[in-house]
Amino acid sequence: MDDERVVGAELERLAANDPLAPIDPQAMLTRGRRSRRTRRLLSGGGGIAAVAVIALGASALNGQTAATPEPQIASPRTTTADPDFTAVPGVPRGEDGAGATLALAEVNRRCSLRNPAVERPVRPAAPNLQSGTTVQYDLRRGDHAANCTIPGGDRPSAALAEAARKDPVPKTVADQLRNCSVHFWTDLRNWKVLTSDLQPGLASALVAKSPSGRSIVTCILEITPYEGPQLSADSRILRTANTGRNTFSQVFTTIPGGQHGCSPTTHDKCKGWLYTQTGRMPSNVARVRIEPIAGGKHDITVTDGWFALAWLSSDSQARPDAKATAYDKNGKVVQVLGG
């Protein structure tokens, strides 16, 4: 190009008169072309620019620094975007954006992003405000109760939210993880399900571990007589290192008939009382059987102490005297409660 020949001649003149180290005109021209190509990528390639900005934001939020690699025009990763989730401003993506302890001001900021129509702060009474937990808004005269599950860094697309709305209690754990992702604003779809339970059409409960092993999610999806489809307030994302264990007796001190009574006008599939729970018990327990006084039985699996329960008791009187039996991996009875 003409401009490059002119610049090259000028560089040759400077090199001849420069008393310092010699200048390589060809190398400087090459570097100039590379800089111009980088500017084109950042100004004209929208998808590539977006990826670069998101990566920079995550590094800054994590307090990390990273060297900028040489742009790779043919790299497919620079042009591929997940259509199901977008970044939440100021929040790390994925696992890093979930389970962290937050200041009240940050909780209010995130909840306003999630529920822009709600112009009220959340109640400051909660001792540990963490992303992935559910908090209540401060109530005013004339308000109805409303909750906010403090969102993480992955905002679900409208299509993903609509899929969850149409199928609030899915039959498969893959779709349950999809719905949990929508509720938590954290992409959980590749997390490993440790245990799960399902009461078709009414409730599902699962416990899953992140690919890194640093985090655990407990997610209960349920349809209650009055609130309709919802994420149970007991659901949360927490750091694995901070999880403890309850004894079997603490988990099942008394076996209740259920938490939610069934309404025949709104629940044609619900006859009795619905009971949902997740938690962790001793690691030597591998299976639990619940036998209500009204008859029948319900078994749940236990993985490293983690259990998930979504059980419909047919006992219309909800008598809290069902029997719970814990078994080890060899089928040996560990402990019996009630009955």
Tab-separated table of C-alpha atoms in Angstrom, residues 23-279:
chain	number	residue	atom	x	y	z
A	23	ILE	CA	15.188	0.193	14.230
A	24	ASP	CA	13.696	-2.700	12.263
A	25	PRO	CA	11.226	-0.935	9.914
A	26	GLN	CA	9.589	-4.174	8.765
A	27	ALA	CA	8.914	-5.298	12.361
A	28	MET	CA	7.296	-1.956	13.208
A	29	LEU	CA	5.060	-2.169	10.138
A	30	THR	CA	4.019	-5.680	11.110
A	31	ARG	CA	3.170	-4.524	14.653
A	32	GLY	CA	1.172	-1.616	13.233
A	33	ARG	CA	-0.897	-3.962	11.056
A	34	ARG	CA	-1.589	-6.194	14.087
A	35	SER	CA	-2.791	-3.241	16.191
A	36	ARG	CA	-5.096	-2.113	13.393
A	37	ARG	CA	-6.564	-5.631	13.129
A	38	THR	CA	-7.213	-5.680	16.915
A	39	ARG	CA	-9.060	-2.360	16.725
A	40	ARG	CA	-11.300	-3.763	13.982
A	41	LEU	CA	-12.205	-6.780	16.156
A	42	LEU	CA	-13.164	-4.624	19.141
A	43	SER	CA	-15.098	-2.033	17.164
A	44	GLY	CA	-16.765	-4.044	14.398
A	45	GLY	CA	-17.135	-7.626	15.740
A	46	GLY	CA	-19.989	-7.287	18.258
A	47	GLY	CA	-19.953	-10.900	19.466
A	48	ILE	CA	-16.198	-10.964	19.997
A	49	ALA	CA	-16.249	-7.618	21.800
A	50	ALA	CA	-18.983	-8.837	24.154
A	51	VAL	CA	-16.991	-11.911	25.106
A	52	ALA	CA	-13.931	-9.784	25.793
A	53	VAL	CA	-15.877	-7.400	28.070
A	54	ILE	CA	-17.518	-10.223	30.051
A	55	ALA	CA	-14.185	-11.953	30.616
A	56	LEU	CA	-12.614	-8.703	31.806
A	57	GLY	CA	-15.503	-8.046	34.198
A	58	ALA	CA	-15.203	-11.490	35.773
A	59	SER	CA	-11.454	-11.111	36.275
A	60	ALA	CA	-11.859	-7.717	37.900
A	61	LEU	CA	-14.589	-8.926	40.227
A	62	ASN	CA	-12.481	-11.853	41.329
A	63	GLY	CA	-9.482	-9.630	42.019
A	64	GLN	CA	-7.442	-11.442	39.394
A	65	THR	CA	-5.325	-10.191	36.518
A	66	ALA	CA	-4.629	-12.022	33.297
A	67	ALA	CA	-2.496	-11.363	30.250
A	68	THR	CA	-4.423	-10.521	27.090
A	69	PRO	CA	-3.844	-13.284	24.528
A	70	GLU	CA	-3.179	-12.695	20.863
A	71	PRO	CA	-6.591	-12.422	19.109
A	72	GLN	CA	-7.457	-15.621	17.250
A	73	ILE	CA	-9.800	-14.798	14.412
A	74	ALA	CA	-10.634	-18.419	13.635
A	75	SER	CA	-11.257	-19.458	17.254
A	76	PRO	CA	-14.889	-20.671	17.586
A	77	ARG	CA	-14.987	-19.804	21.299
A	78	THR	CA	-14.813	-16.093	20.533
A	79	THR	CA	-18.048	-16.154	18.548
A	80	THR	CA	-20.108	-18.719	20.475
A	81	ALA	CA	-22.621	-17.412	23.051
A	82	ASP	CA	-25.058	-19.294	25.268
A	83	PRO	CA	-28.567	-18.230	24.164
A	84	ASP	CA	-30.095	-19.397	27.453
A	85	PHE	CA	-28.213	-17.102	29.863
A	86	THR	CA	-26.731	-13.609	29.824
A	87	ALA	CA	-24.461	-11.867	32.318
A	88	VAL	CA	-25.857	-9.922	35.278
A	89	PRO	CA	-24.032	-6.584	35.641
A	90	GLY	CA	-21.523	-6.618	38.477
A	91	VAL	CA	-21.983	-10.311	39.334
A	92	PRO	CA	-19.518	-13.132	38.490
A	93	ARG	CA	-20.866	-15.820	36.181
A	94	GLY	CA	-21.732	-19.379	37.193
A	95	GLU	CA	-20.676	-20.851	40.513
A	96	ASP	CA	-18.595	-17.793	41.447
A	97	GLY	CA	-21.753	-15.655	41.478
A	98	ALA	CA	-23.662	-17.971	43.833
A	99	GLY	CA	-23.385	-18.709	47.537
A	100	ALA	CA	-21.396	-15.572	48.418
A	101	THR	CA	-22.272	-13.471	51.476
A	102	LEU	CA	-23.576	-10.056	50.370
A	103	ALA	CA	-24.168	-6.632	51.870
A	104	LEU	CA	-27.800	-5.542	52.176
A	105	ALA	CA	-27.331	-2.844	49.539
A	106	GLU	CA	-26.106	-5.448	47.017
A	107	VAL	CA	-29.052	-7.730	47.843
A	108	ASN	CA	-31.458	-4.877	47.135
A	109	ARG	CA	-29.663	-4.069	43.887
A	110	ARG	CA	-29.878	-7.656	42.647
A	111	CYS	CA	-33.502	-8.072	43.713
A	112	SER	CA	-34.428	-4.850	41.902
A	113	LEU	CA	-32.839	-6.294	38.760
A	114	ARG	CA	-34.867	-9.449	39.193
A	115	ASN	CA	-38.176	-7.796	40.157
A	116	PRO	CA	-38.112	-4.232	38.775
A	117	ALA	CA	-41.827	-3.762	39.497
A	118	VAL	CA	-41.305	-4.234	43.244
A	119	GLU	CA	-40.253	-0.905	44.717
A	120	ARG	CA	-39.540	-2.096	48.241
A	121	PRO	CA	-36.351	-3.152	49.993
A	122	VAL	CA	-35.884	-6.620	51.387
A	123	ARG	CA	-36.137	-7.167	55.104
A	124	PRO	CA	-32.747	-6.612	56.780
A	125	ALA	CA	-33.459	-9.150	59.531
A	126	ALA	CA	-31.806	-12.102	57.787
A	127	PRO	CA	-28.435	-12.775	59.512
A	128	ASN	CA	-26.659	-14.198	56.469
A	129	LEU	CA	-27.627	-12.645	53.164
A	130	GLN	CA	-26.259	-14.895	50.430
A	131	SER	CA	-26.918	-15.194	46.730
A	132	GLY	CA	-29.055	-18.276	46.235
A	133	THR	CA	-31.185	-17.776	49.351
A	134	THR	CA	-34.771	-16.500	49.454
A	135	VAL	CA	-35.620	-13.358	51.405
A	136	GLN	CA	-38.829	-11.433	52.016
A	137	TYR	CA	-39.509	-7.893	50.918
A	138	ASP	CA	-40.365	-5.313	53.554
A	139	LEU	CA	-44.158	-5.116	53.709
A	140	ARG	CA	-46.215	-1.957	53.610
A	141	ARG	CA	-49.916	-1.326	54.120
A	142	GLY	CA	-51.855	-2.854	51.256
A	143	ASP	CA	-48.948	-5.017	50.063
A	144	HIS	CA	-49.089	-8.746	49.592
A	145	ALA	CA	-46.214	-10.928	50.775
A	146	ALA	CA	-43.500	-11.299	48.161
A	147	ASN	CA	-40.162	-13.088	48.148
A	148	CYS	CA	-36.931	-12.639	46.253
A	149	THR	CA	-34.470	-15.437	45.592
A	150	ILE	CA	-31.230	-13.433	45.527
A	151	PRO	CA	-29.945	-13.952	41.984
A	152	GLY	CA	-26.543	-15.069	40.808
A	153	GLY	CA	-24.742	-13.975	37.674
A	154	ASP	CA	-26.708	-15.854	34.969
A	155	ARG	CA	-29.941	-14.191	33.838
A	156	PRO	CA	-32.174	-16.795	32.122
A	157	SER	CA	-33.623	-16.034	28.722
A	158	ALA	CA	-37.337	-15.469	28.236
A	159	ALA	CA	-37.550	-18.796	26.404
A	160	LEU	CA	-35.939	-20.677	29.287
A	161	ALA	CA	-38.212	-18.973	31.830
A	162	GLU	CA	-41.240	-19.838	29.723
A	163	ALA	CA	-40.197	-23.505	29.564
A	164	ALA	CA	-39.992	-23.540	33.366
A	165	ARG	CA	-43.378	-21.840	33.664
A	166	LYS	CA	-45.055	-24.391	31.384
A	167	ASP	CA	-43.548	-27.353	33.252
A	168	PRO	CA	-43.031	-26.220	36.869
A	169	VAL	CA	-42.397	-29.718	38.303
A	170	PRO	CA	-40.629	-31.711	35.555
A	171	LYS	CA	-40.262	-35.472	35.619
A	172	THR	CA	-36.579	-35.589	34.629
A	173	VAL	CA	-33.685	-34.307	36.748
A	174	ALA	CA	-32.271	-32.517	33.685
A	175	ASP	CA	-35.414	-30.408	33.390
A	176	GLN	CA	-35.512	-29.949	37.154
A	177	LEU	CA	-31.995	-28.502	37.002
A	178	ARG	CA	-33.188	-26.216	34.200
A	179	ASN	CA	-36.020	-24.900	36.387
A	180	CYS	CA	-33.707	-24.546	39.391
A	181	SER	CA	-31.357	-22.520	37.169
A	182	VAL	CA	-34.215	-20.170	36.283
A	183	HIS	CA	-35.135	-19.668	39.943
A	184	PHE	CA	-31.553	-19.134	41.152
A	185	TRP	CA	-30.289	-17.148	38.135
A	186	THR	CA	-27.331	-19.542	38.153
A	187	ASP	CA	-26.659	-22.051	35.384
A	188	LEU	CA	-26.868	-25.411	37.182
A	189	ARG	CA	-27.446	-27.606	34.141
A	190	ASN	CA	-24.048	-29.346	34.319
A	191	TRP	CA	-24.076	-29.858	38.102
A	192	LYS	CA	-24.060	-33.488	39.291
A	193	VAL	CA	-27.297	-34.630	40.950
A	194	LEU	CA	-26.445	-36.555	44.133
A	195	THR	CA	-30.003	-37.506	45.035
A	196	SER	CA	-33.531	-36.578	44.015
A	197	ASP	CA	-37.164	-37.385	44.715
A	198	LEU	CA	-40.389	-36.689	42.859
A	199	GLN	CA	-44.084	-36.501	43.613
A	200	PRO	CA	-45.419	-36.252	40.038
A	201	GLY	CA	-47.280	-33.036	39.313
A	202	LEU	CA	-46.825	-31.704	42.844
A	203	ALA	CA	-43.210	-31.481	43.993
A	204	SER	CA	-39.612	-32.407	43.239
A	205	ALA	CA	-36.540	-32.180	45.434
A	206	LEU	CA	-32.887	-32.612	44.535
A	207	VAL	CA	-29.360	-32.042	45.796
A	208	ALA	CA	-26.580	-31.402	43.265
A	209	LYS	CA	-22.854	-30.626	43.446
A	210	SER	CA	-20.969	-28.195	41.210
A	211	PRO	CA	-18.334	-29.557	38.796
A	212	SER	CA	-15.603	-28.048	40.974
A	213	GLY	CA	-17.070	-29.662	44.103
A	214	ARG	CA	-16.975	-26.318	45.940
A	215	SER	CA	-20.734	-25.750	46.025
A	216	ILE	CA	-23.981	-27.577	46.743
A	217	VAL	CA	-27.493	-26.668	45.626
A	218	THR	CA	-30.638	-27.902	47.336
A	219	CYS	CA	-33.657	-27.214	45.154
A	220	ILE	CA	-37.297	-27.942	45.960
A	221	LEU	CA	-39.919	-27.157	43.315
A	222	GLU	CA	-43.500	-27.424	44.478
A	223	ILE	CA	-47.077	-26.491	43.702
A	224	THR	CA	-48.907	-25.405	46.847
A	225	PRO	CA	-52.675	-24.914	47.175
A	226	TYR	CA	-52.518	-21.140	47.438
A	227	GLU	CA	-49.201	-19.849	46.086
A	228	GLY	CA	-49.129	-22.064	42.999
A	229	PRO	CA	-45.751	-23.102	41.443
A	230	GLN	CA	-42.792	-21.869	43.452
A	231	LEU	CA	-39.272	-22.523	44.696
A	232	SER	CA	-39.359	-23.554	48.337
A	233	ALA	CA	-37.737	-21.017	50.646
A	234	ASP	CA	-35.638	-23.888	52.043
A	235	SER	CA	-33.787	-24.135	48.725
A	236	ARG	CA	-30.337	-22.571	48.565
A	237	ILE	CA	-26.822	-22.615	47.135
A	238	LEU	CA	-24.028	-22.973	49.683
A	239	ARG	CA	-20.352	-23.736	49.879
A	240	THR	CA	-19.612	-27.424	50.441
A	241	ALA	CA	-17.013	-26.615	53.106
A	242	ASN	CA	-19.707	-24.891	55.191
A	243	THR	CA	-22.192	-27.770	55.190
A	244	GLY	CA	-22.661	-29.833	58.331
A	245	ARG	CA	-24.633	-32.945	59.198
A	246	ASN	CA	-27.662	-33.638	61.363
A	247	THR	CA	-28.224	-36.911	63.137
A	248	PHE	CA	-30.917	-39.180	61.752
A	249	SER	CA	-33.009	-38.394	64.838
A	250	GLN	CA	-32.683	-34.663	64.211
A	251	VAL	CA	-33.807	-35.036	60.618
A	252	PHE	CA	-36.809	-37.176	61.532
A	253	THR	CA	-37.550	-36.224	65.141
A	254	THR	CA	-41.192	-36.829	64.360
A	255	ILE	CA	-42.415	-37.803	60.927
A	256	PRO	CA	-45.091	-35.221	60.119
A	257	GLY	CA	-48.103	-35.965	58.028
A	258	GLY	CA	-47.133	-33.131	55.718
A	259	GLN	CA	-46.467	-29.438	55.358
A	260	HIS	CA	-49.157	-28.495	52.865
A	261	GLY	CA	-52.721	-29.718	52.964
A	262	CYS	CA	-54.210	-30.643	49.634
A	263	SER	CA	-57.089	-28.598	48.296
A	264	PRO	CA	-59.505	-30.684	46.182
A	265	THR	CA	-60.572	-27.583	44.261
A	266	THR	CA	-57.046	-26.816	43.053
A	267	HIS	CA	-55.216	-30.155	43.296
A	268	ASP	CA	-56.854	-33.025	41.476
A	269	LYS	CA	-53.612	-34.998	41.905
A	270	CYS	CA	-53.260	-34.229	45.604
A	271	LYS	CA	-55.037	-36.308	48.221
A	272	GLY	CA	-53.561	-35.969	51.691
A	273	TRP	CA	-50.557	-33.906	52.803
A	274	LEU	CA	-47.432	-32.932	50.898
A	275	TYR	CA	-44.040	-33.028	52.600
A	276	THR	CA	-40.760	-31.774	51.086
A	277	GLN	CA	-37.278	-31.597	52.584
A	278	THR	CA	-33.557	-31.725	51.775
A	279	GLY	CA	-30.582	-32.033	54.109
